[in-house]
PDB file of C-alpha atoms in Angstrom:
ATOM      1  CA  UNK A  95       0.000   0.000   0.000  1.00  0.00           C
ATOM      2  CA  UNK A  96       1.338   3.500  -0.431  1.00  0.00           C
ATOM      3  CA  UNK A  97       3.003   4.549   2.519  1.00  0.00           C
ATOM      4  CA  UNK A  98       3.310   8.025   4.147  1.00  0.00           C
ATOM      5  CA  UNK A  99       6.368   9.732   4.276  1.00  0.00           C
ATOM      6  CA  UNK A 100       6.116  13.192   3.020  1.00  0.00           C
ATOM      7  CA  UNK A 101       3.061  15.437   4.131  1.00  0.00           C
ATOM      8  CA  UNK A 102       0.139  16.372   1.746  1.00  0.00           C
ATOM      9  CA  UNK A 103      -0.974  20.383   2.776  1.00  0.00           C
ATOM     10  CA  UNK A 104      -1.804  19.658   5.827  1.00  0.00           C
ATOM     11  CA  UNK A 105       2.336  18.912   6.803  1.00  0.00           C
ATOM     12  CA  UNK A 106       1.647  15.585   8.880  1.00  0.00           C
ATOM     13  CA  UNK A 107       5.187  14.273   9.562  1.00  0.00           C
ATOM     14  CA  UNK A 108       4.798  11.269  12.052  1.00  0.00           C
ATOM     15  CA  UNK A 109       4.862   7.631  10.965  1.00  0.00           C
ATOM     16  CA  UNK A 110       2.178   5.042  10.964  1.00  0.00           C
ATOM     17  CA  UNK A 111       2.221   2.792  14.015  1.00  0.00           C
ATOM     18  CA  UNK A 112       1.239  -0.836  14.313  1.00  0.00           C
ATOM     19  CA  UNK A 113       0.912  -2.693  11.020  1.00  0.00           C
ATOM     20  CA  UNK A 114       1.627  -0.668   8.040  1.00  0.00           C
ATOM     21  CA  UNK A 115      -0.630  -0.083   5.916  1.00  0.00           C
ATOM     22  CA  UNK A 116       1.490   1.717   3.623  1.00  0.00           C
ATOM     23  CA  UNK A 117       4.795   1.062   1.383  1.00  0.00           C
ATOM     24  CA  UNK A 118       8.457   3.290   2.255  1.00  0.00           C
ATOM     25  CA  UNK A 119       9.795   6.615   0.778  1.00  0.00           C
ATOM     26  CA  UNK A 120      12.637   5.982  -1.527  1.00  0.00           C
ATOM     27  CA  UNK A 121      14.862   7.857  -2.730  1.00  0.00           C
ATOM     28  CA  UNK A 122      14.004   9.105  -6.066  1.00  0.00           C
ATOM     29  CA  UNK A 123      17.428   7.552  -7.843  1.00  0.00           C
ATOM     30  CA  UNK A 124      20.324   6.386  -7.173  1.00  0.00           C
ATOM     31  CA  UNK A 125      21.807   9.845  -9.366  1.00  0.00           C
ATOM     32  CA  UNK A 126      20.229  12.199  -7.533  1.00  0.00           C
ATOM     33  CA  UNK A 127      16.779  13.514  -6.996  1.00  0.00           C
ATOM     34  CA  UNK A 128      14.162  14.935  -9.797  1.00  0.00           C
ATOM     35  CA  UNK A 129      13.966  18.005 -10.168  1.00  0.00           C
ATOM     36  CA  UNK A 130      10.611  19.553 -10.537  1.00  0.00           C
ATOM     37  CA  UNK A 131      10.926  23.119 -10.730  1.00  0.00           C
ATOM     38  CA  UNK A 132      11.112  23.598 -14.964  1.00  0.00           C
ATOM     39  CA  UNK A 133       9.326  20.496 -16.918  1.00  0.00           C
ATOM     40  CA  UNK A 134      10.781  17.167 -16.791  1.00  0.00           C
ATOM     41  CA  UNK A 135      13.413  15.577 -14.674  1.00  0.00           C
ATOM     42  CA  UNK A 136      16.953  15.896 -16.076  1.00  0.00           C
ATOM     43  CA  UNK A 137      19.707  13.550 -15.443  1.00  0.00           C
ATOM     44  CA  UNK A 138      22.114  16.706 -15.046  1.00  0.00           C
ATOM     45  CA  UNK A 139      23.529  16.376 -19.068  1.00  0.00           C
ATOM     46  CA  UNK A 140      20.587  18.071 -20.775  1.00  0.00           C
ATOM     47  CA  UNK A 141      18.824  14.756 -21.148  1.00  0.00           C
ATOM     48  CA  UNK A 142      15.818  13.523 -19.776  1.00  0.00           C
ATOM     49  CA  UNK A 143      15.166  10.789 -16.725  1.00  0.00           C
ATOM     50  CA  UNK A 144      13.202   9.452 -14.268  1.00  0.00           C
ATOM     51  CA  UNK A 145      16.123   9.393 -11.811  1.00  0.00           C
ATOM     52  CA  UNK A 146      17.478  12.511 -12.983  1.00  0.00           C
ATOM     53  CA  UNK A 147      19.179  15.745 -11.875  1.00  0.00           C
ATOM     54  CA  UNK A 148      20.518  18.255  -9.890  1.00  0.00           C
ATOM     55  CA  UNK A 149      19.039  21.550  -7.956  1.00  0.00           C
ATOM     56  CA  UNK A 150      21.250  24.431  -9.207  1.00  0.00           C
ATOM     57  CA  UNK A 151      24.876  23.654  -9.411  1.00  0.00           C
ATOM     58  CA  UNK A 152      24.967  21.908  -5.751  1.00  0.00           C
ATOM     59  CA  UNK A 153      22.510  18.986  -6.423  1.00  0.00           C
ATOM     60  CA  UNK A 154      20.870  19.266  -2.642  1.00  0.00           C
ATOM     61  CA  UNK A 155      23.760  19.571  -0.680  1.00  0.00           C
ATOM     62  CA  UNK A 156      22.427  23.204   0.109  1.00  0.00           C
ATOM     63  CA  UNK A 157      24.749  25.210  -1.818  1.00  0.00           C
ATOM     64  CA  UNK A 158      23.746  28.476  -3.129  1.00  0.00           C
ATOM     65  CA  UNK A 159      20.516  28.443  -1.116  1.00  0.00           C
ATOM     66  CA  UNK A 160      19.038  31.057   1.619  1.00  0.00           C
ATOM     67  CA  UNK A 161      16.241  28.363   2.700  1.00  0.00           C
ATOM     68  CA  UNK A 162      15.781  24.965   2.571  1.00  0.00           C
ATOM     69  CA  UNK A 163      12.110  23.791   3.540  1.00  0.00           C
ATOM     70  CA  UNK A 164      11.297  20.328   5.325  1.00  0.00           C
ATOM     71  CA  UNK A 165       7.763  19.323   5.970  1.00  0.00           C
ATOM     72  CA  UNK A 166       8.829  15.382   6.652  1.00  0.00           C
ATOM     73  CA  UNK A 167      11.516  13.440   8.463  1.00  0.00           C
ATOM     74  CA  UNK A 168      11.540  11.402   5.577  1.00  0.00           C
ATOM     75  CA  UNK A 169      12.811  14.186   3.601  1.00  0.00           C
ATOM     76  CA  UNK A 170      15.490  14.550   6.705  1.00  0.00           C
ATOM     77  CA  UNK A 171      16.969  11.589   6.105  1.00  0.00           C
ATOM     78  CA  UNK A 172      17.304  11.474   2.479  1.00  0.00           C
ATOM     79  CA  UNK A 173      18.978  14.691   2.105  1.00  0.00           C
ATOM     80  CA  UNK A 174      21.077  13.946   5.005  1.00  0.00           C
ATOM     81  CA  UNK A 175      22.259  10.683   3.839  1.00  0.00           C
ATOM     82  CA  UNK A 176      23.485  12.691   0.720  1.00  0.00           C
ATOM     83  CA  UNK A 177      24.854  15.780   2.189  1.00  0.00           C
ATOM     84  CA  UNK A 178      27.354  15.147   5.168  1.00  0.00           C
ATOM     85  CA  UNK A 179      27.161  18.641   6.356  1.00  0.00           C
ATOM     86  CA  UNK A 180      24.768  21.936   5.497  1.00  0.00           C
ATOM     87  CA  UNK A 181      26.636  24.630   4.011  1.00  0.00           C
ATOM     88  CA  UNK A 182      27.165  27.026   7.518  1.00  0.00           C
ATOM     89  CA  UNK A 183      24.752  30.606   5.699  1.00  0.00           C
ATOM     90  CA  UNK A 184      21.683  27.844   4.735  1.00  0.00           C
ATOM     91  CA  UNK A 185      18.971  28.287   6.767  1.00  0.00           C
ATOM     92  CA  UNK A 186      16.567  25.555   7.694  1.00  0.00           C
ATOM     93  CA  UNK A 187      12.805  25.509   8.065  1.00  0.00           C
ATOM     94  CA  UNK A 188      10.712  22.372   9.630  1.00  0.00           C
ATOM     95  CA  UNK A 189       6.966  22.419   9.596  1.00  0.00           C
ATOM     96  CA  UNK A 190       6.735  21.010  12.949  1.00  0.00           C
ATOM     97  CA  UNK A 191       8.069  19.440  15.522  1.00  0.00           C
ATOM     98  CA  UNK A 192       8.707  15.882  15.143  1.00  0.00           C
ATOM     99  CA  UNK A 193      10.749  17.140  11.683  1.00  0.00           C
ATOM    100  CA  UNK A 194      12.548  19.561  13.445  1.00  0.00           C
ATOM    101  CA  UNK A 195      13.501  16.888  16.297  1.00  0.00           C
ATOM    102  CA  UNK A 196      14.819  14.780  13.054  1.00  0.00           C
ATOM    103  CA  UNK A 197      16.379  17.469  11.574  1.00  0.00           C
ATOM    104  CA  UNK A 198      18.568  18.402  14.886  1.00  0.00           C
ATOM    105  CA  UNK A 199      18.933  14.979  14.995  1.00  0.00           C
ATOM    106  CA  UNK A 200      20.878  14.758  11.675  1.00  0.00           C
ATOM    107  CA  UNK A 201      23.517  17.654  12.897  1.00  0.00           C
ATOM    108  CA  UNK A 202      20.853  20.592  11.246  1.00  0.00           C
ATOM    109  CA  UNK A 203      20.445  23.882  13.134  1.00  0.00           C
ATOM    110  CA  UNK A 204      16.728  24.745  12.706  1.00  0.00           C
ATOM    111  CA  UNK A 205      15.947  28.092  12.184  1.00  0.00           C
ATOM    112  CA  UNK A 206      12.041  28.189  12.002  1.00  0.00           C
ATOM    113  CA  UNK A 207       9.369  25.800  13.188  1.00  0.00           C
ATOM    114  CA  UNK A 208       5.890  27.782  12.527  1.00  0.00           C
ATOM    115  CA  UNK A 209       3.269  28.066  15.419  1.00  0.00           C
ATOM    116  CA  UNK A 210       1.182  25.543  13.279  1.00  0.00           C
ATOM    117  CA  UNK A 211       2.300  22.328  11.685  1.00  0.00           C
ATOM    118  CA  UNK A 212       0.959  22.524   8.283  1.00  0.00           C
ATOM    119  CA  UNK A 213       3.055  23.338   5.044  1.00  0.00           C
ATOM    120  CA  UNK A 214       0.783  26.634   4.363  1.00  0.00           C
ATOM    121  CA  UNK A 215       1.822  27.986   7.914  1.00  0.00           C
ATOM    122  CA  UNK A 216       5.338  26.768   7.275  1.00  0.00           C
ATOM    123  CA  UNK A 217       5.559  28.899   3.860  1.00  0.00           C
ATOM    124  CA  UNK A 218       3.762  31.839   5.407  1.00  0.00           C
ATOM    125  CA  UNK A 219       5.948  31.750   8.241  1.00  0.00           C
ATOM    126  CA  UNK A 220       9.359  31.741   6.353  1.00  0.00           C
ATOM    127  CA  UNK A 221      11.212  35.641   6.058  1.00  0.00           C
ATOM    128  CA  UNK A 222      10.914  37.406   2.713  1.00  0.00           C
ATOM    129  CA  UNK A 223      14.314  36.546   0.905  1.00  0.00           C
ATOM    130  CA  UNK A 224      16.053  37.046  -2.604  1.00  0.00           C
ATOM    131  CA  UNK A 225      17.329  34.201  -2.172  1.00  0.00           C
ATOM    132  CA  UNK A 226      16.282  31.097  -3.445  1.00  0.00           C
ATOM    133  CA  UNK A 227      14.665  28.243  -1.375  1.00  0.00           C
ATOM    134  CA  UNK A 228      15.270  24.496  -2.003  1.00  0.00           C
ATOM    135  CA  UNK A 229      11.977  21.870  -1.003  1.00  0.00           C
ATOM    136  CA  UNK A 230      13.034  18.529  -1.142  1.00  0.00           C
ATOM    137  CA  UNK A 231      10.305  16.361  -1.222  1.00  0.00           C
ATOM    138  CA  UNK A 232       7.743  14.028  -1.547  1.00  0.00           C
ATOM    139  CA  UNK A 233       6.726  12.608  -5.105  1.00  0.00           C
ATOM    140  CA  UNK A 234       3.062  12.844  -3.401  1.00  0.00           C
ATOM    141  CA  UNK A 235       3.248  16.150  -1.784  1.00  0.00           C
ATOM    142  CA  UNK A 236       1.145  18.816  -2.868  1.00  0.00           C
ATOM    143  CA  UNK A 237       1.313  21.945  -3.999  1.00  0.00           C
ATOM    144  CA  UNK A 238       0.978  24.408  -1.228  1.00  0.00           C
ATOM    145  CA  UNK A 239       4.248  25.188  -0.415  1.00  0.00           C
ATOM    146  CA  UNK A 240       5.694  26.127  -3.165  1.00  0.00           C
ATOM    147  CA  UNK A 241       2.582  27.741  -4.661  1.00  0.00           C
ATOM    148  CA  UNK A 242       2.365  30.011  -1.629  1.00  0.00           C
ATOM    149  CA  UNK A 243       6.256  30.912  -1.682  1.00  0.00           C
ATOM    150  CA  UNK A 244       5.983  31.711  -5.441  1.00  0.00           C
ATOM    151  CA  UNK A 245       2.535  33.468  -4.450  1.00  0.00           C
ATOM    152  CA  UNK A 246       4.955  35.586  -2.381  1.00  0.00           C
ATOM    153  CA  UNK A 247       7.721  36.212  -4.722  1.00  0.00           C
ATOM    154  CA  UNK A 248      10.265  34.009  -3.229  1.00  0.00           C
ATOM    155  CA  UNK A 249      12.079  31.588  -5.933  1.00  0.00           C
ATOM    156  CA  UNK A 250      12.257  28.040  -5.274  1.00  0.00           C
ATOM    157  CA  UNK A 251      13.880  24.761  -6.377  1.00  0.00           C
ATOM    158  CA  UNK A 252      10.667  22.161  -5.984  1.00  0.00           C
ATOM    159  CA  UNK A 253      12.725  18.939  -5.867  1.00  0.00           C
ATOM    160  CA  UNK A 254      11.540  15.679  -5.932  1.00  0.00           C
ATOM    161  CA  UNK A 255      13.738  14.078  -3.687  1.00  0.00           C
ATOM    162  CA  UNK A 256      11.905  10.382  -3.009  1.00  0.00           C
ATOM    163  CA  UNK A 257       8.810   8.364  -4.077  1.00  0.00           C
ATOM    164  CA  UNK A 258       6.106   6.621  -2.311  1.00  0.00           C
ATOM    165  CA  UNK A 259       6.580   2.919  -3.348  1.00  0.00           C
ATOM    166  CA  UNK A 260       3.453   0.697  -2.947  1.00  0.00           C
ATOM    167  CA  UNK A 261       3.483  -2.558  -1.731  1.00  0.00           C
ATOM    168  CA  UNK A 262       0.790  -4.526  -3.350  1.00  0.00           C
ATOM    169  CA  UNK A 263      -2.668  -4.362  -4.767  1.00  0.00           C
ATOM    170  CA  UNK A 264      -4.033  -7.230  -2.275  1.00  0.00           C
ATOM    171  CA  UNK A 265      -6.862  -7.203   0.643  1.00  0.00           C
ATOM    172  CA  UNK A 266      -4.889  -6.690   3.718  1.00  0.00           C
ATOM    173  CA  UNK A 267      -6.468  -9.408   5.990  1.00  0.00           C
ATOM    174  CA  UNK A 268      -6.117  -9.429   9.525  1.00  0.00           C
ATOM    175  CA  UNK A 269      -7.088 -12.135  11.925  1.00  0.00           C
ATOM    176  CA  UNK A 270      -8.875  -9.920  13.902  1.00  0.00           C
ATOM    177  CA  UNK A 271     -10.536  -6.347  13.574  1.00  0.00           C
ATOM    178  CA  UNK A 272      -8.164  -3.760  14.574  1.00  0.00           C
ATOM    179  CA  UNK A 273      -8.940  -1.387  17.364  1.00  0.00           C
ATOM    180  CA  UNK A 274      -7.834   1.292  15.575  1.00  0.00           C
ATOM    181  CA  UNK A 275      -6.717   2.864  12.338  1.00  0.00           C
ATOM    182  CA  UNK A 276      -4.143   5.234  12.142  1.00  0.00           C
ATOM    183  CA  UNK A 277      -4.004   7.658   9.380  1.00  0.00           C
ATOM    184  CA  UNK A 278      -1.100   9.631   8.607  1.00  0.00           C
ATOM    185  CA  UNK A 279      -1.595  10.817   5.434  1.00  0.00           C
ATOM    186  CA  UNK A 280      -4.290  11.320   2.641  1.00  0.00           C
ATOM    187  CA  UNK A 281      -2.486   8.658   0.508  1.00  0.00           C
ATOM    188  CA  UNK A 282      -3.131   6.069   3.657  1.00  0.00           C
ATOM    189  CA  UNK A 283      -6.561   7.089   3.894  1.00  0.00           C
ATOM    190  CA  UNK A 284      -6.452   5.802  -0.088  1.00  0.00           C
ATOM    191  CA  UNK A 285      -4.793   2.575   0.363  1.00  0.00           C
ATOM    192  CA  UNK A 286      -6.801   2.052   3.936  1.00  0.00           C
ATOM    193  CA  UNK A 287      -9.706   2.675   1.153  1.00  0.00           C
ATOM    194  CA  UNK A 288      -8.977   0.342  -1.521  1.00  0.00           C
ATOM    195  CA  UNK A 289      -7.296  -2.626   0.384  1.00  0.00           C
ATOM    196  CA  UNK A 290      -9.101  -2.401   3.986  1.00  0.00           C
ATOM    197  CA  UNK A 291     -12.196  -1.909   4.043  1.00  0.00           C
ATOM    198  CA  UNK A 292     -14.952  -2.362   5.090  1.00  0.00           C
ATOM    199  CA  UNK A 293     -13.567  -1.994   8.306  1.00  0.00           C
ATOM    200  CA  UNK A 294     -15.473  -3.362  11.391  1.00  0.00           C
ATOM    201  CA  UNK A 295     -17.309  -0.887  12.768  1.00  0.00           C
ATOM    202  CA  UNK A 296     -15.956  -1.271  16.437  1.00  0.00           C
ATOM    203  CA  UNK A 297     -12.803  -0.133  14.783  1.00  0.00           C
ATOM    204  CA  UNK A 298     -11.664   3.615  15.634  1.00  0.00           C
ATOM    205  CA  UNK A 299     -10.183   5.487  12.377  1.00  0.00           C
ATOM    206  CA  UNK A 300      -7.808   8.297  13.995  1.00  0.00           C
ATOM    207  CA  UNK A 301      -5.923  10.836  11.548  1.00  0.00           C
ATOM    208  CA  UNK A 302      -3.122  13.103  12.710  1.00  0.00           C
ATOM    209  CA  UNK A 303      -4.591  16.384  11.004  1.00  0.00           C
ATOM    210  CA  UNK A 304      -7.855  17.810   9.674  1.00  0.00           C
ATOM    211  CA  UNK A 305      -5.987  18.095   6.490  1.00  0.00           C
ATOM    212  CA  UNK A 306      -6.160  14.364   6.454  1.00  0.00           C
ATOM    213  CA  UNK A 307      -9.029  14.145   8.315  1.00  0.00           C
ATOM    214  CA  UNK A 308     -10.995  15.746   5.361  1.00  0.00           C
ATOM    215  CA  UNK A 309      -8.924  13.221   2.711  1.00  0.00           C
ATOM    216  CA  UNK A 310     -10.248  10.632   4.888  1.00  0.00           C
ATOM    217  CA  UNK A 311     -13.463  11.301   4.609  1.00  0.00           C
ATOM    218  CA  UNK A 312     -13.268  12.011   1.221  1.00  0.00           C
ATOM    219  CA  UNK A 313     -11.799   8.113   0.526  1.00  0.00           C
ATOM    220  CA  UNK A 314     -15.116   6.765   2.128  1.00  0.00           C
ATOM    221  CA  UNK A 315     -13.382   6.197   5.678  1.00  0.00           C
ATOM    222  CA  UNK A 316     -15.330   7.302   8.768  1.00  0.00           C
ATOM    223  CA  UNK A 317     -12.920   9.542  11.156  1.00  0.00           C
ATOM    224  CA  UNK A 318     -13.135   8.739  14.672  1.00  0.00           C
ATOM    225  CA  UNK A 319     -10.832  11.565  16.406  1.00  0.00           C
ATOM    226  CA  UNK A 320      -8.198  14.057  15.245  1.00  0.00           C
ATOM    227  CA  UNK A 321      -5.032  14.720  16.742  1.00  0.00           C
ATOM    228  CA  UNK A 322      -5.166  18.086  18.345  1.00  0.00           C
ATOM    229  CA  UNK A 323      -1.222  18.716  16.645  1.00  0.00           C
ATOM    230  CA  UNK A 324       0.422  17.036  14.026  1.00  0.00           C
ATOM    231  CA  UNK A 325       2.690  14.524  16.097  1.00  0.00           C
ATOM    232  CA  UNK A 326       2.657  11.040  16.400  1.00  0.00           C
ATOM    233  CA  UNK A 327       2.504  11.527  20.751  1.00  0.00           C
ATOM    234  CA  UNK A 328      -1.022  13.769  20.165  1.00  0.00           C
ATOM    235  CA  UNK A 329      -2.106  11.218  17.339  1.00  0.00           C
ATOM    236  CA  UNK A 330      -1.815   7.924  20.260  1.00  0.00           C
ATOM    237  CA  UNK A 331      -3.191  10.704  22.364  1.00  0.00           C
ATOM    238  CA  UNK A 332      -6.518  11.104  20.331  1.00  0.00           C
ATOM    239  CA  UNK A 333      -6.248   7.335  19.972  1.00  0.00           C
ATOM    240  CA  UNK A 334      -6.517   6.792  23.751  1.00  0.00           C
ATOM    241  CA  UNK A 335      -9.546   8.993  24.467  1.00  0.00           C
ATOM    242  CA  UNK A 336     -11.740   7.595  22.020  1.00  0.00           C
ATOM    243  CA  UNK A 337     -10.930   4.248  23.192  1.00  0.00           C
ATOM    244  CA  UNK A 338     -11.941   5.608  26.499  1.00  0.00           C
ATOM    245  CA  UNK A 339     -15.084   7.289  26.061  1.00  0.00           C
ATOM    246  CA  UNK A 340     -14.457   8.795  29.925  1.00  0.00           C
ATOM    247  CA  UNK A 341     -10.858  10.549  29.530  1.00  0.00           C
ATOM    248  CA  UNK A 342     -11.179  13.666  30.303  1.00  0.00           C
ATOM    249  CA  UNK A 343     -11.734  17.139  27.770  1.00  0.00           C
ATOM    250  CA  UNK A 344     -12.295  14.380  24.930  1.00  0.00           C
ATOM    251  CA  UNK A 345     -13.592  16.416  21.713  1.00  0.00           C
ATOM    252  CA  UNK A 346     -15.663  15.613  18.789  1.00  0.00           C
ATOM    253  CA  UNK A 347     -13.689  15.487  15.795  1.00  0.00           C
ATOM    254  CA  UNK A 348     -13.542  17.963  13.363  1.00  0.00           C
TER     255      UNK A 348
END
């Protein structure tokens, strides 16, 4: 199923727990990451590729950048198992917590975490620059950061730097109904979709955002409670109280 590992507009950056109902972000090649910024991927020689390319004349080691955006520890990783070290003058922006945690995590200083975890805070939130920003990213993610930096003015390299790989087309089939659900992602809420349900009513579908929350519903999947932030602790969090109908300042979903 396709995994979660980059976060749709709503920025979720925490993995599944439990089973997975989902595949693993790859990198995008074993050359370098697509570039997405001017038509199709280039393999850095003026030819075209699926595996292709460079961002400006550093690839995405960070050179020649005032920004670089990360809205998924997935995203961490990759670039960090590419680039030993962050050129000292780039600047680094997380879209919430748990990235930033990976991002310090990989040797990063982070210089901006937005007040709310969702890639439209995260590109409102970043300083006006002349500089240009590099997004290294999910194949899956959408649109709204770099729509809303360009929206702004501010010039960026929209880099493909892994993919969502699937891991089958099958029923998943469990041996007994699940208590809960965990949805990280819009693409989850798909695959949850297409290979899990119907799911037994008794079980509890919990998604870390209302950005996913909405692409939930919108796959056919009743949501059962939202994380109140995008973290995997809040996510378990909403997860307990539903179980338990008597914790404490439970809220209806939203």
């Amino acid at each position: 199923m396709s995994g979660q590992d980059a976060p749709s507009a709503s920025g979720q950056d925490a993995p599944s727990a439990g089973r997975r109902a989902g595949g693993t972000g790859r990198p995008a090649g074993p050359t370098g990451p697509d570039r997405a910024r001017s038509g199709p991927a280039t393999d850095g020689t003026g030819g075209t590729g699926g595996t292709g390319g460079t961002a400006r004349t550093g690839g995405t080691d960070g050179a020649g950048y005032a920004w670089m955006v990360v809205t998924s520890a997935t995203a961490v990783r990759v670039v960090a198992e590419r680039v030993a070290r962050l050129p000292s003058d780039l600047r680094v922006a997380a879209v919430g917590e748990p990235t930033a945690r990976a991002a310090r995590a990989a040797g990063w200083v982070v210089d901006l975490v937005p007040s709310e975890s969702s890639g439209a805070a995260l590109a409102h939130a970043l300083p006006d620059t002349s500089g240009t920003v590099l997004f290294p990213r999910s194949d899956l993610a959408a649109p709204t950061v770099v729509d809303t930096l360009r929206a702004r003015g501010i010039d960026v390299d929209d880099v493909v730097a892994y993919r969502t790989v699937g891991t089958g087309d099958e029923p998943v089939v469990l041996d007994s109904p699940p208590a809960a659900v965990l949805v990280t992602s819009g693409s989850i809420a798909r695959e949850i979709a297409r290979r899990m349900t119907p799911l037994d009513p008794r079980t509890v579908v919990a998604c870390i955002g209302p950005g996913t929350a909405a692409e939930a519903r919108a796959a056919g999947l009743p949501v059962h409670a939202v994380a109140r932030t995008r973290s995997a602790e809040a996510l378990l969090d909403a997860v307990v109280e539903s179980l338990n109908p008597t914790a404490p300042n439970r809220k209806a979903p939203k």
